[in-house]
């Protein structure tokens, strides 16, 4: 099938590429833009490892065609830290609270957390659990991921945070 | 994991979309949120020749009041439904149901039109539309027409929509203020389809049920309107015995599939239990 | 900083050694999306491989036509069994002494079995080409019921060995029989049962499940035609084993094979063995001279790679009427699927199943396991099972509850009465295992007190009365499990993989400026090895953990090891690390003494330095000693400061735990809510408590999923009906309970730092704890054993059978 040109912004950078209509956004990001942070964990749109932030929405990039993202503004895990490299509060929180083990779900989880905290800057534990219910993790049992997001919420709000995982 | 090839189109208006669908023929499919269609394309259970993306059509968005109805654009996402103060105030069952559909990411992209239109018995909105007695507004090459939700569903993936038509809006008669509502859904986990679910919309007057609609999800080839069950509770005070009779009437119309969620017998019985619980919650919410 | 100002505690703390909740080193790259997983590997000219798979569970392959696929632009090759036969690779040896088809050779034996391998320059083209391969099948009768596998009517699965009366593990009594394995003393056990006052016998199935790591299995094979060398990146929990196997089955010598296991997105035993995808990618790379990547999708992963469990255990206990256990028997049918590809040590076709006497002092015991072939995917040992320990623990813990109920005793009290006593350690079980250490009564007491056990039982009694009066439709269940694990495979006299002894290794090199590097034969898939091994070194050598780089997974640089599974990293490579440190420390001592101009015996180690005995102001820090090792060593000594240790453990280690859970079951929907889950684990010395807690959370979540809903289900035609996330139950953060973790510490007397390993304990103890809780809820109504998974509909059916819906 003939390729089509798309233009979009990815992690603050203007991008223009040729893609087949059927190219999934996740493959576009990983293969064509070499952004290998978002991962593929399933083919039925359940696991959320491919989650990116698209026009202010948490989206499973495996269930979107790159052509649908023409004109979009996308943030992946690679764009979560500040421009000078300072880690986002979420990235810090995941490390402080041991919110990751194998790291495979982590990019999608943090990218989802990034949008969740903008939807709701002070979520309860239950709201966090519902908020990340589109992201599967096999290693952590989620408990420390919840703590990581709570850490980040507190830090972003300027409150003092727990020094270390309990 | 990887779909077959197709050609992609992104019309800017409803007229353009239906013209394209007519021109491209039967193997062309409209693309709404894509979170039902794209997964089955990735499994190669569907291989459309063309996708007509409706995302660029402004007329398909928006939620507005129109007299005694509320009109919801078909491309309204579940996320937008949840965030609509108008709906939260006037048709709260929609928000409650949307929160039980899939997960946050899917809700950002999945549309009410997609959930209502394709005739997949696992979807949640169809039963709610039956309970609300909603009307579907369709547009095709021949013009526009309206079909009552209660007459729209025929079988699995078999609906009243004609090839080349798209759902443009859903028209919901605004339920009376003070009505009670509940969407009671049993599922194994977030993101799973309903083992069974029951939608109830009712009004209470002087302690008695003045009006009631009950509909069931995923216990038949289509969403099921439990008319007899609703008739049984209408005029009652939802006494235990009456509710039991209503449960039996609801169970009697089910014909669930057997899958990893359970046996048909189990799903039928659970549907009855969910009807009872939905009636209970709706009653508590009614003014 | 002048470090004589620091207190000993401060000096210890700044090392971040054993016991410290050290933040993880690997997190820095993972939270920034800079991990390096196999699918991140991109090489110039790289091709992509994809499989054509059989829709049939059992069929002859009459014809394969690859011409249309080969004609598709972008397709470079299509491999079939015929292609592989030219390099003698149509079949490959398994870890269990069997052989397995790489590509269908005349027959397919399970649904989704590999039939052809398409290689293209683009993964989208490869997917299209898969559809163009035409295969003609002739369906054969299917058997997916292991209990029927050895009947006369059962279809013969393995025609290739149907006349072989001897298998890899002894005589075969039927064409679908793989092995019989037994342990214990049958005569003593039979006598105990013949004379018993009370016995129970229960058929306890453990359904087939799948470990399902979030990253599927994948590899990149890159054969360099000029050098004649193969580089293989892959999801390998045991990279050295993969290298040795590759050299044994291919014409390539081992020194020309470079295996690299980079970051792995979860293993859980799914990534131990070799898969057809690896072999086909290697052959395709050799044939094309280009790198070939193979990445399986989720359905392929769930339906064809190493599954777990599928054990059918008829379990019996004998006891006196006042509750003293006198005997145990268990007969098991083990469903291995179409090929025996179990990742077990050679001498143990049923793994370490004979740990089934568990935590209890049972004088007479016997078990017999028959492995059988069915038309299902191959495997069996995976999913935090510690080599069939999960199966054994489930059987004994369910049996204990069933016996307690028959005796009219409380399940916790019945356990307390029969637990091996602290003074009995080291304890030799009726199966001959020498348990190294434990204080079981203290652990169980602590668990019971912490959860308020007596109060919970009182609450349960009140709720049962309320249920009978029709005041509630909820049943409360209390689950108790006290498990003993057996990990750290293992002593070479007992444990080998394909003849390679199951030692493991650590090679440590300290640099002149006092930091260093440690390479090991294990391979983390999320367990935090880059963080924890450095902690052992920090405590042993007095050099800050932050100064130690830890590397695993590159077979060219890492010393030989058997990899990470079965909770063996801490017991084996952790020991090797300590032992290598002690060699370095011995040398450091001599250098220090030389620098301080005293005799070797006149210096002693203190946290981060060697000091003169009786004169502690005279010392040399390890950092200073490191420099000296490269600058001026004592006459006659080699310069440098490094050591390697290959550790052959003298015994297994025996972590244990006491788990208690509380559930509330809605009998009208079958939903089970987990109210509370308390897990007390004893893994000996605790290297990093934060990481231990993370392992427990993860393992308990897997246990929750297994007990409450997971199943790899086959219908009678051999169709896998649960092979995608549409059906396979993976809980989200919403369903997953909150976990309470606690511990006791009884170090292992034979381990250099007393550590036992912990990764799999939560799955071993968690599953029976959940299952016992659900069963406990119904027990007062006279329910017989309710099998897993305890999903909504099965729990509802249990209630229906008891007439609770009338």
PDB file of N, CA and C in Angstrom, chain C residues 325-362:
ATOM      1  N   UNK C 325       0.348 -36.656  62.698  1.00  0.00           N
ATOM      2  CA  UNK C 325       0.523 -37.259  61.380  1.00  0.00           C
ATOM      3  C   UNK C 325       1.414 -38.497  61.479  1.00  0.00           C
ATOM      4  N   UNK C 326       1.000 -39.563  60.784  1.00  0.00           N
ATOM      5  CA  UNK C 326       1.829 -40.773  60.774  1.00  0.00           C
ATOM      6  C   UNK C 326       2.262 -41.164  59.374  1.00  0.00           C
ATOM      7  N   UNK C 327       1.587 -40.656  58.361  1.00  0.00           N
ATOM      8  CA  UNK C 327       1.988 -41.067  57.009  1.00  0.00           C
ATOM      9  C   UNK C 327       1.442 -40.164  55.926  1.00  0.00           C
ATOM     10  N   UNK C 328       2.123 -40.207  54.776  1.00  0.00           N
ATOM     11  CA  UNK C 328       1.741 -39.412  53.601  1.00  0.00           C
ATOM     12  C   UNK C 328       1.953 -40.259  52.364  1.00  0.00           C
ATOM     13  N   UNK C 329       0.958 -40.239  51.476  1.00  0.00           N
ATOM     14  CA  UNK C 329       1.149 -40.859  50.153  1.00  0.00           C
ATOM     15  C   UNK C 329       0.603 -39.910  49.105  1.00  0.00           C
ATOM     16  N   UNK C 330       1.253 -39.939  47.930  1.00  0.00           N
ATOM     17  CA  UNK C 330       0.720 -39.121  46.836  1.00  0.00           C
ATOM     18  C   UNK C 330       1.008 -39.797  45.502  1.00  0.00           C
ATOM     19  N   UNK C 331      -0.042 -39.988  44.714  1.00  0.00           N
ATOM     20  CA  UNK C 331       0.131 -40.482  43.350  1.00  0.00           C
ATOM     21  C   UNK C 331      -0.258 -39.366  42.383  1.00  0.00           C
ATOM     22  N   UNK C 332       0.644 -39.052  41.481  1.00  0.00           N
ATOM     23  CA  UNK C 332       0.440 -37.918  40.577  1.00  0.00           C
ATOM     24  C   UNK C 332       0.512 -38.331  39.127  1.00  0.00           C
ATOM     25  N   UNK C 333      -0.417 -37.801  38.347  1.00  0.00           N
ATOM     26  CA  UNK C 333      -0.284 -37.852  36.884  1.00  0.00           C
ATOM     27  C   UNK C 333       0.158 -36.462  36.457  1.00  0.00           C
ATOM     28  N   UNK C 334       1.238 -36.399  35.715  1.00  0.00           N
ATOM     29  CA  UNK C 334       1.810 -35.113  35.293  1.00  0.00           C
ATOM     30  C   UNK C 334       1.646 -34.977  33.788  1.00  0.00           C
ATOM     31  N   UNK C 335       0.945 -33.920  33.360  1.00  0.00           N
ATOM     32  CA  UNK C 335       0.726 -33.691  31.935  1.00  0.00           C
ATOM     33  C   UNK C 335       1.856 -32.827  31.398  1.00  0.00           C
ATOM     34  N   UNK C 336       2.710 -33.390  30.584  1.00  0.00           N
ATOM     35  CA  UNK C 336       3.858 -32.654  30.053  1.00  0.00           C
ATOM     36  C   UNK C 336       3.620 -32.095  28.658  1.00  0.00           C
ATOM     37  N   UNK C 337       2.431 -32.336  28.100  1.00  0.00           N
ATOM     38  CA  UNK C 337       2.215 -31.894  26.733  1.00  0.00           C
ATOM     39  C   UNK C 337       2.851 -32.855  25.747  1.00  0.00           C
ATOM     40  N   UNK C 338       3.091 -32.382  24.537  1.00  0.00           N
ATOM     41  CA  UNK C 338       3.495 -33.286  23.462  1.00  0.00           C
ATOM     42  C   UNK C 338       4.961 -33.678  23.477  1.00  0.00           C
ATOM     43  N   UNK C 339       5.785 -32.887  24.131  1.00  0.00           N
ATOM     44  CA  UNK C 339       7.211 -33.205  24.255  1.00  0.00           C
ATOM     45  C   UNK C 339       7.584 -32.955  25.714  1.00  0.00           C
ATOM     46  N   UNK C 340       8.505 -33.755  26.243  1.00  0.00           N
ATOM     47  CA  UNK C 340       8.947 -33.499  27.612  1.00  0.00           C
ATOM     48  C   UNK C 340      10.053 -32.455  27.565  1.00  0.00           C
ATOM     49  N   UNK C 341       9.670 -31.186  27.692  1.00  0.00           N
ATOM     50  CA  UNK C 341      10.644 -30.087  27.629  1.00  0.00           C
ATOM     51  C   UNK C 341      10.769 -29.418  28.984  1.00  0.00           C
ATOM     52  N   UNK C 342      10.423 -30.162  30.012  1.00  0.00           N
ATOM     53  CA  UNK C 342      10.488 -29.658  31.386  1.00  0.00           C
ATOM     54  C   UNK C 342      11.903 -29.189  31.717  1.00  0.00           C
ATOM     55  N   UNK C 343      12.025 -28.019  32.319  1.00  0.00           N
ATOM     56  CA  UNK C 343      13.347 -27.538  32.700  1.00  0.00           C
ATOM     57  C   UNK C 343      13.697 -28.065  34.080  1.00  0.00           C
ATOM     58  N   UNK C 344      13.944 -29.361  34.164  1.00  0.00           N
ATOM     59  CA  UNK C 344      14.324 -29.968  35.437  1.00  0.00           C
ATOM     60  C   UNK C 344      15.787 -30.357  35.398  1.00  0.00           C
ATOM     61  N   UNK C 345      16.391 -30.516  36.558  1.00  0.00           N
ATOM     62  CA  UNK C 345      17.715 -31.131  36.615  1.00  0.00           C
ATOM     63  C   UNK C 345      17.560 -32.587  36.181  1.00  0.00           C
ATOM     64  N   UNK C 346      18.619 -33.114  35.598  1.00  0.00           N
ATOM     65  CA  UNK C 346      18.552 -34.417  34.922  1.00  0.00           C
ATOM     66  C   UNK C 346      17.960 -35.537  35.754  1.00  0.00           C
ATOM     67  N   UNK C 347      18.388 -35.638  37.020  1.00  0.00           N
ATOM     68  CA  UNK C 347      17.974 -36.791  37.817  1.00  0.00           C
ATOM     69  C   UNK C 347      16.559 -36.621  38.385  1.00  0.00           C
ATOM     70  N   UNK C 348      15.919 -35.522  38.076  1.00  0.00           N
ATOM     71  CA  UNK C 348      14.652 -35.217  38.751  1.00  0.00           C
ATOM     72  C   UNK C 348      13.531 -34.941  37.743  1.00  0.00           C
ATOM     73  N   UNK C 349      13.003 -35.977  37.111  1.00  0.00           N
ATOM     74  CA  UNK C 349      11.954 -35.740  36.112  1.00  0.00           C
ATOM     75  C   UNK C 349      10.695 -35.134  36.706  1.00  0.00           C
ATOM     76  N   UNK C 350      10.525 -35.261  38.008  1.00  0.00           N
ATOM     77  CA  UNK C 350       9.407 -34.588  38.674  1.00  0.00           C
ATOM     78  C   UNK C 350       9.938 -33.499  39.598  1.00  0.00           C
ATOM     79  N   UNK C 351      11.096 -32.990  39.254  1.00  0.00           N
ATOM     80  CA  UNK C 351      11.667 -31.884  40.018  1.00  0.00           C
ATOM     81  C   UNK C 351      11.865 -32.247  41.480  1.00  0.00           C
ATOM     82  N   UNK C 352      11.607 -31.287  42.327  1.00  0.00           N
ATOM     83  CA  UNK C 352      11.813 -31.483  43.757  1.00  0.00           C
ATOM     84  C   UNK C 352      10.477 -31.759  44.438  1.00  0.00           C
ATOM     85  N   UNK C 353       9.609 -32.482  43.736  1.00  0.00           N
ATOM     86  CA  UNK C 353       8.267 -32.752  44.226  1.00  0.00           C
ATOM     87  C   UNK C 353       8.273 -33.452  45.579  1.00  0.00           C
ATOM     88  N   UNK C 354       9.353 -34.196  45.858  1.00  0.00           N
ATOM     89  CA  UNK C 354       9.382 -34.948  47.121  1.00  0.00           C
ATOM     90  C   UNK C 354       9.610 -34.053  48.340  1.00  0.00           C
ATOM     91  N   UNK C 355       9.468 -32.745  48.169  1.00  0.00           N
ATOM     92  CA  UNK C 355       9.406 -31.839  49.331  1.00  0.00           C
ATOM     93  C   UNK C 355       7.982 -31.869  49.891  1.00  0.00           C
ATOM     94  N   UNK C 356       7.157 -32.772  49.341  1.00  0.00           N
ATOM     95  CA  UNK C 356       5.738 -32.771  49.640  1.00  0.00           C
ATOM     96  C   UNK C 356       5.412 -33.074  51.106  1.00  0.00           C
ATOM     97  N   UNK C 357       6.331 -33.595  51.864  1.00  0.00           N
ATOM     98  CA  UNK C 357       6.037 -33.717  53.298  1.00  0.00           C
ATOM     99  C   UNK C 357       6.073 -32.344  53.972  1.00  0.00           C
ATOM    100  N   UNK C 358       6.573 -31.366  53.247  1.00  0.00           N
ATOM    101  CA  UNK C 358       6.428 -29.975  53.664  1.00  0.00           C
ATOM    102  C   UNK C 358       7.093 -29.637  54.988  1.00  0.00           C
ATOM    103  N   UNK C 359       6.370 -28.906  55.818  1.00  0.00           N
ATOM    104  CA  UNK C 359       6.923 -28.387  57.065  1.00  0.00           C
ATOM    105  C   UNK C 359       6.654 -29.323  58.238  1.00  0.00           C
ATOM    106  N   UNK C 360       6.183 -30.506  57.940  1.00  0.00           N
ATOM    107  CA  UNK C 360       5.645 -31.360  58.997  1.00  0.00           C
ATOM    108  C   UNK C 360       6.523 -32.576  59.240  1.00  0.00           C
ATOM    109  N   UNK C 361       6.503 -33.015  60.485  1.00  0.00           N
ATOM    110  CA  UNK C 361       7.313 -34.158  60.896  1.00  0.00           C
ATOM    111  C   UNK C 361       6.512 -35.418  60.609  1.00  0.00           C
ATOM    112  N   UNK C 362       6.634 -35.922  59.414  1.00  0.00           N
ATOM    113  CA  UNK C 362       5.871 -37.104  59.006  1.00  0.00           C
ATOM    114  C   UNK C 362       6.831 -38.272  58.906  1.00  0.00           C
TER     115      UNK C 362
END
